[in-house]
Amino acid sequence: METNTRKFKRARNGRIIFTKEMKKDYTILVPDMLPIHFEILKYVFVNEGYKMELLRTAKPEIKQLGLRYVHNDTCYPALLVIGQFLDALESGKYDVDKTALMIMQSGGGCRASNYIHLLRRALEKAGYSQVPVISFNLSGMEYNGGFVMTIPIIRRCAAGVIYGDLLMLLSNQTRAYEINKGDTTAQISRWVHEITDQFQAGKGFSFKEMTENFDRILASFASIPMNKVAKVKVGIVGEIYVKYASFANNNLEEFLAEQGCEVMVPGLLGFLMFKVDARIQDVKIYGGSKVKKFVATTLLNYFKKVEKAFMECVDRYPVFTQLSAYEDTKPLVEGLISVGNRMGEGWFLPAEMIELVKHGYSNIVCTQPFGCLPTHVCGKGMVHKIKEMYPKANIVPIDYDPGATRVNQENRIKLMLSVAREAMEGV
């Protein structure tokens, strides 16, 4: 617990500021959402002198711990992340007087913007008020002298994201068909180690180095012996944490693989471009800082440049399927939802569903936390209309919540898969 003898630098609202002095000897705990991506991204910050550790714990008790300190009506991802943090602090593995927590903050109308305040309140209740919480955001929402997102760091993070997207895209399309079980996992391990080694050596970030790596990665996955038998192709969309984190979606990708499916999960870069683009549109529509608009426009243009190189490399390997470029997703929702709708996943969520259908992944699981208004409106609320526009669309929205049973969730998915198999047999 925090004692009177300890002095912290505090912001006006009383929160503890993570200072440059703390950077030297504090361990920063980060909840894992995308195992491949986050393992790579971790080394961007390790190279900057941070001590960072990913939390991969997934015990059932974590949900109960979260419920103890967070109201059960709170968004499911918040409950899981806060429970995971508290479990780590209670584990005895970390010196709680030299530990900080990092949580993403979107800055939009989604409840995710309030996770950080719920976390700080939970820490106080649990007796860990001395633990600083760092907001990871691109909006300048909170200042921490010991953790600053500079342009070079953002560009290196973008490289980490695109490497993660590529490995996720290729692994899902090879694992389902590999002849020698384990080949795909071995390639993932190889490339995560090679990329992180490059990062530690200060390499792999430049545009030239990235494009060279893209081609080498693609060639290695294309060399995996595969037996391309007919399989049900399933796309996964939804609220970003539940969509990606196996802890939140009850190992959905693994379950679908066990059912004999090929899985397609849209990458993280598109979502980041959607969020950056939203900042630009806000200034255009409502006014605001021209400096922020310039920074956001510069960042979006860089993302587009990297995305273009990424897609051109994948195009050279016809064995692999990829989804649309970010700008090509906007026309998909014309007449369906306004691109001004950006709460949570906003218009980008139905756009992802439509592009999955158009690329052959017409069977879709839409993952959403129970009570998540943006996802229910922009995800579940769009299903009927999307099915009218694309009759082949076979979409099932699945709610994830502490009270939701895994058996019920999987049974609903199995029903969707039975419809998909009937459609395959009828072709």
Short mmCIF file of N, CA and C in Angstrom, two decimals, residues 323-397:
data_model
loop_
_atom_site.label_atom_id
_atom_site.label_comp_id
_atom_site.label_asym_id
_atom_site.label_seq_id
_atom_site.Cartn_x
_atom_site.Cartn_y
_atom_site.Cartn_z
N LEU A 323 -7.64 -9.17 -47.59
CA LEU A 323 -8.83 -8.33 -47.64
C LEU A 323 -8.51 -6.99 -48.31
N SER A 324 -9.48 -6.08 -48.29
CA SER A 324 -9.35 -4.82 -49.02
C SER A 324 -8.45 -3.81 -48.31
N ALA A 325 -7.95 -2.86 -49.08
CA ALA A 325 -7.25 -1.71 -48.50
C ALA A 325 -8.26 -0.87 -47.72
N TYR A 326 -7.77 -0.12 -46.73
CA TYR A 326 -8.66 0.65 -45.87
C TYR A 326 -9.60 1.56 -46.66
N GLU A 327 -9.06 2.34 -47.60
CA GLU A 327 -9.88 3.30 -48.34
C GLU A 327 -10.96 2.60 -49.18
N ASP A 328 -10.72 1.35 -49.55
CA ASP A 328 -11.69 0.62 -50.35
C ASP A 328 -12.86 0.09 -49.52
N THR A 329 -12.75 0.18 -48.19
CA THR A 329 -13.85 -0.31 -47.35
C THR A 329 -14.97 0.73 -47.21
N LYS A 330 -14.65 1.99 -47.39
CA LYS A 330 -15.67 3.03 -47.20
C LYS A 330 -16.84 2.91 -48.16
N PRO A 331 -16.60 2.68 -49.47
CA PRO A 331 -17.74 2.56 -50.39
C PRO A 331 -18.64 1.37 -50.07
N LEU A 332 -18.13 0.39 -49.33
CA LEU A 332 -18.91 -0.81 -49.04
C LEU A 332 -20.13 -0.52 -48.16
N VAL A 333 -20.06 0.54 -47.37
CA VAL A 333 -21.16 0.81 -46.43
C VAL A 333 -22.10 1.92 -46.91
N GLU A 334 -21.92 2.38 -48.15
CA GLU A 334 -22.82 3.41 -48.67
C GLU A 334 -24.25 2.87 -48.70
N GLY A 335 -25.17 3.66 -48.15
CA GLY A 335 -26.56 3.24 -48.08
C GLY A 335 -26.86 2.33 -46.90
N LEU A 336 -25.83 1.99 -46.13
CA LEU A 336 -26.00 1.10 -44.97
C LEU A 336 -25.82 1.85 -43.66
N ILE A 337 -24.71 2.57 -43.55
CA ILE A 337 -24.38 3.31 -42.33
C ILE A 337 -23.45 4.46 -42.72
N SER A 338 -23.55 5.56 -42.02
CA SER A 338 -22.73 6.73 -42.33
C SER A 338 -21.30 6.52 -41.85
N VAL A 339 -20.34 6.99 -42.65
CA VAL A 339 -18.94 6.91 -42.21
C VAL A 339 -18.66 7.91 -41.09
N GLY A 340 -19.66 8.71 -40.75
CA GLY A 340 -19.53 9.58 -39.59
C GLY A 340 -19.78 8.85 -38.28
N ASN A 341 -20.28 7.61 -38.38
CA ASN A 341 -20.51 6.80 -37.18
C ASN A 341 -19.20 6.12 -36.81
N ARG A 342 -18.57 6.61 -35.75
CA ARG A 342 -17.27 6.07 -35.38
C ARG A 342 -17.19 5.67 -33.91
N MET A 343 -18.33 5.53 -33.24
CA MET A 343 -18.32 5.08 -31.85
C MET A 343 -17.90 3.62 -31.79
N GLY A 344 -16.93 3.30 -30.95
CA GLY A 344 -16.42 1.95 -30.91
C GLY A 344 -15.77 1.59 -32.23
N GLU A 345 -16.25 0.52 -32.85
CA GLU A 345 -15.74 0.10 -34.16
C GLU A 345 -16.48 0.81 -35.29
N GLY A 346 -17.60 1.48 -34.97
CA GLY A 346 -18.32 2.32 -35.91
C GLY A 346 -18.64 1.66 -37.24
N TRP A 347 -18.59 2.46 -38.29
CA TRP A 347 -18.92 1.97 -39.64
C TRP A 347 -17.95 0.91 -40.12
N PHE A 348 -16.76 0.89 -39.52
CA PHE A 348 -15.73 -0.05 -39.98
C PHE A 348 -16.11 -1.50 -39.69
N LEU A 349 -16.93 -1.72 -38.67
CA LEU A 349 -17.35 -3.08 -38.33
C LEU A 349 -18.23 -3.70 -39.42
N PRO A 350 -19.33 -3.06 -39.84
CA PRO A 350 -20.09 -3.65 -40.96
C PRO A 350 -19.28 -3.70 -42.26
N ALA A 351 -18.35 -2.75 -42.44
CA ALA A 351 -17.50 -2.78 -43.63
C ALA A 351 -16.64 -4.04 -43.63
N GLU A 352 -16.12 -4.42 -42.46
CA GLU A 352 -15.32 -5.64 -42.38
C GLU A 352 -16.17 -6.87 -42.69
N MET A 353 -17.43 -6.88 -42.22
CA MET A 353 -18.30 -8.02 -42.51
C MET A 353 -18.54 -8.14 -44.02
N ILE A 354 -18.80 -7.01 -44.65
CA ILE A 354 -19.08 -7.03 -46.09
C ILE A 354 -17.85 -7.47 -46.88
N GLU A 355 -16.67 -6.96 -46.52
CA GLU A 355 -15.49 -7.35 -47.28
C GLU A 355 -15.14 -8.82 -47.05
N LEU A 356 -15.46 -9.36 -45.90
CA LEU A 356 -15.25 -10.80 -45.67
C LEU A 356 -16.14 -11.61 -46.62
N VAL A 357 -17.40 -11.19 -46.71
CA VAL A 357 -18.34 -11.88 -47.62
C VAL A 357 -17.82 -11.81 -49.06
N LYS A 358 -17.36 -10.63 -49.47
CA LYS A 358 -16.91 -10.43 -50.85
C LYS A 358 -15.63 -11.21 -51.16
N HIS A 359 -14.87 -11.56 -50.12
CA HIS A 359 -13.62 -12.29 -50.34
C HIS A 359 -13.78 -13.79 -50.05
N GLY A 360 -15.01 -14.25 -49.94
CA GLY A 360 -15.24 -15.69 -49.80
C GLY A 360 -15.41 -16.20 -48.39
N TYR A 361 -15.40 -15.29 -47.39
CA TYR A 361 -15.60 -15.69 -46.00
C TYR A 361 -16.99 -15.22 -45.57
N SER A 362 -17.99 -15.87 -46.16
CA SER A 362 -19.38 -15.42 -45.95
C SER A 362 -19.96 -15.87 -44.62
N ASN A 363 -19.28 -16.79 -43.93
CA ASN A 363 -19.71 -17.24 -42.61
C ASN A 363 -18.96 -16.43 -41.57
N ILE A 364 -19.67 -15.68 -40.76
CA ILE A 364 -19.03 -14.68 -39.90
C ILE A 364 -19.54 -14.79 -38.46
N VAL A 365 -18.60 -14.76 -37.53
CA VAL A 365 -18.93 -14.66 -36.11
C VAL A 365 -18.67 -13.22 -35.69
N CYS A 366 -19.70 -12.54 -35.23
CA CYS A 366 -19.57 -11.15 -34.75
C CYS A 366 -19.51 -11.18 -33.24
N THR A 367 -18.33 -10.99 -32.69
CA THR A 367 -18.12 -11.07 -31.24
C THR A 367 -18.40 -9.72 -30.60
N GLN A 368 -19.12 -9.74 -29.48
CA GLN A 368 -19.44 -8.47 -28.82
C GLN A 368 -19.63 -8.68 -27.33
N PRO A 369 -19.14 -7.73 -26.52
CA PRO A 369 -19.42 -7.79 -25.09
C PRO A 369 -20.91 -7.52 -24.87
N PHE A 370 -21.52 -8.24 -23.96
CA PHE A 370 -22.93 -8.00 -23.68
C PHE A 370 -23.11 -6.55 -23.20
N GLY A 371 -24.08 -5.87 -23.80
CA GLY A 371 -24.36 -4.49 -23.39
C GLY A 371 -23.48 -3.45 -24.07
N CYS A 372 -22.64 -3.89 -25.04
CA CYS A 372 -21.79 -2.93 -25.77
C CYS A 372 -22.65 -2.26 -26.83
N LEU A 373 -23.09 -1.03 -26.55
CA LEU A 373 -24.02 -0.35 -27.44
C LEU A 373 -23.46 -0.13 -28.85
N PRO A 374 -22.21 0.37 -29.00
CA PRO A 374 -21.69 0.56 -30.36
C PRO A 374 -21.67 -0.73 -31.18
N THR A 375 -21.26 -1.83 -30.56
CA THR A 375 -21.18 -3.08 -31.30
C THR A 375 -22.56 -3.64 -31.61
N HIS A 376 -23.50 -3.43 -30.72
CA HIS A 376 -24.85 -3.91 -30.98
C HIS A 376 -25.51 -3.12 -32.11
N VAL A 377 -25.21 -1.82 -32.18
CA VAL A 377 -25.79 -0.99 -33.24
C VAL A 377 -25.07 -1.23 -34.57
N CYS A 378 -23.72 -1.16 -34.54
CA CYS A 378 -22.94 -1.23 -35.77
C CYS A 378 -22.61 -2.65 -36.19
N GLY A 379 -22.79 -3.61 -35.28
CA GLY A 379 -22.54 -5.00 -35.61
C GLY A 379 -23.83 -5.78 -35.74
N LYS A 380 -24.39 -6.15 -34.61
CA LYS A 380 -25.62 -6.94 -34.60
C LYS A 380 -26.75 -6.22 -35.33
N GLY A 381 -26.82 -4.91 -35.18
CA GLY A 381 -27.89 -4.14 -35.81
C GLY A 381 -27.81 -4.08 -37.32
N MET A 382 -26.64 -4.39 -37.89
CA MET A 382 -26.44 -4.33 -39.34
C MET A 382 -26.64 -5.68 -40.02
N VAL A 383 -26.74 -6.75 -39.23
CA VAL A 383 -26.76 -8.10 -39.80
C VAL A 383 -27.92 -8.30 -40.77
N HIS A 384 -29.12 -7.91 -40.39
CA HIS A 384 -30.30 -8.12 -41.24
C HIS A 384 -30.13 -7.43 -42.59
N LYS A 385 -29.68 -6.18 -42.56
CA LYS A 385 -29.52 -5.41 -43.80
C LYS A 385 -28.41 -6.00 -44.66
N ILE A 386 -27.31 -6.43 -44.04
CA ILE A 386 -26.21 -7.02 -44.81
C ILE A 386 -26.67 -8.30 -45.49
N LYS A 387 -27.49 -9.08 -44.80
CA LYS A 387 -28.01 -10.31 -45.40
C LYS A 387 -28.94 -10.00 -46.58
N GLU A 388 -29.65 -8.90 -46.49
CA GLU A 388 -30.49 -8.49 -47.63
C GLU A 388 -29.62 -8.11 -48.83
N MET A 389 -28.52 -7.42 -48.55
CA MET A 389 -27.62 -6.97 -49.62
C MET A 389 -26.79 -8.11 -50.18
N TYR A 390 -26.42 -9.06 -49.31
CA TYR A 390 -25.58 -10.19 -49.70
C TYR A 390 -26.21 -11.48 -49.17
N PRO A 391 -27.07 -12.11 -49.97
CA PRO A 391 -27.83 -13.29 -49.53
C PRO A 391 -26.95 -14.45 -49.04
N LYS A 392 -25.70 -14.51 -49.49
CA LYS A 392 -24.82 -15.59 -49.04
C LYS A 392 -24.29 -15.38 -47.63
N ALA A 393 -24.45 -14.17 -47.10
CA ALA A 393 -23.93 -13.86 -45.76
C ALA A 393 -24.61 -14.73 -44.71
N ASN A 394 -23.80 -15.38 -43.89
CA ASN A 394 -24.27 -16.27 -42.82
C ASN A 394 -23.61 -15.80 -41.53
N ILE A 395 -24.27 -14.87 -40.86
CA ILE A 395 -23.65 -14.15 -39.74
C ILE A 395 -24.34 -14.51 -38.42
N VAL A 396 -23.53 -14.77 -37.40
CA VAL A 396 -24.08 -15.04 -36.07
C VAL A 396 -23.41 -14.11 -35.06
N PRO A 397 -24.18 -13.22 -34.41
CA PRO A 397 -23.62 -12.38 -33.34
C PRO A 397 -23.56 -13.21 -32.04
#
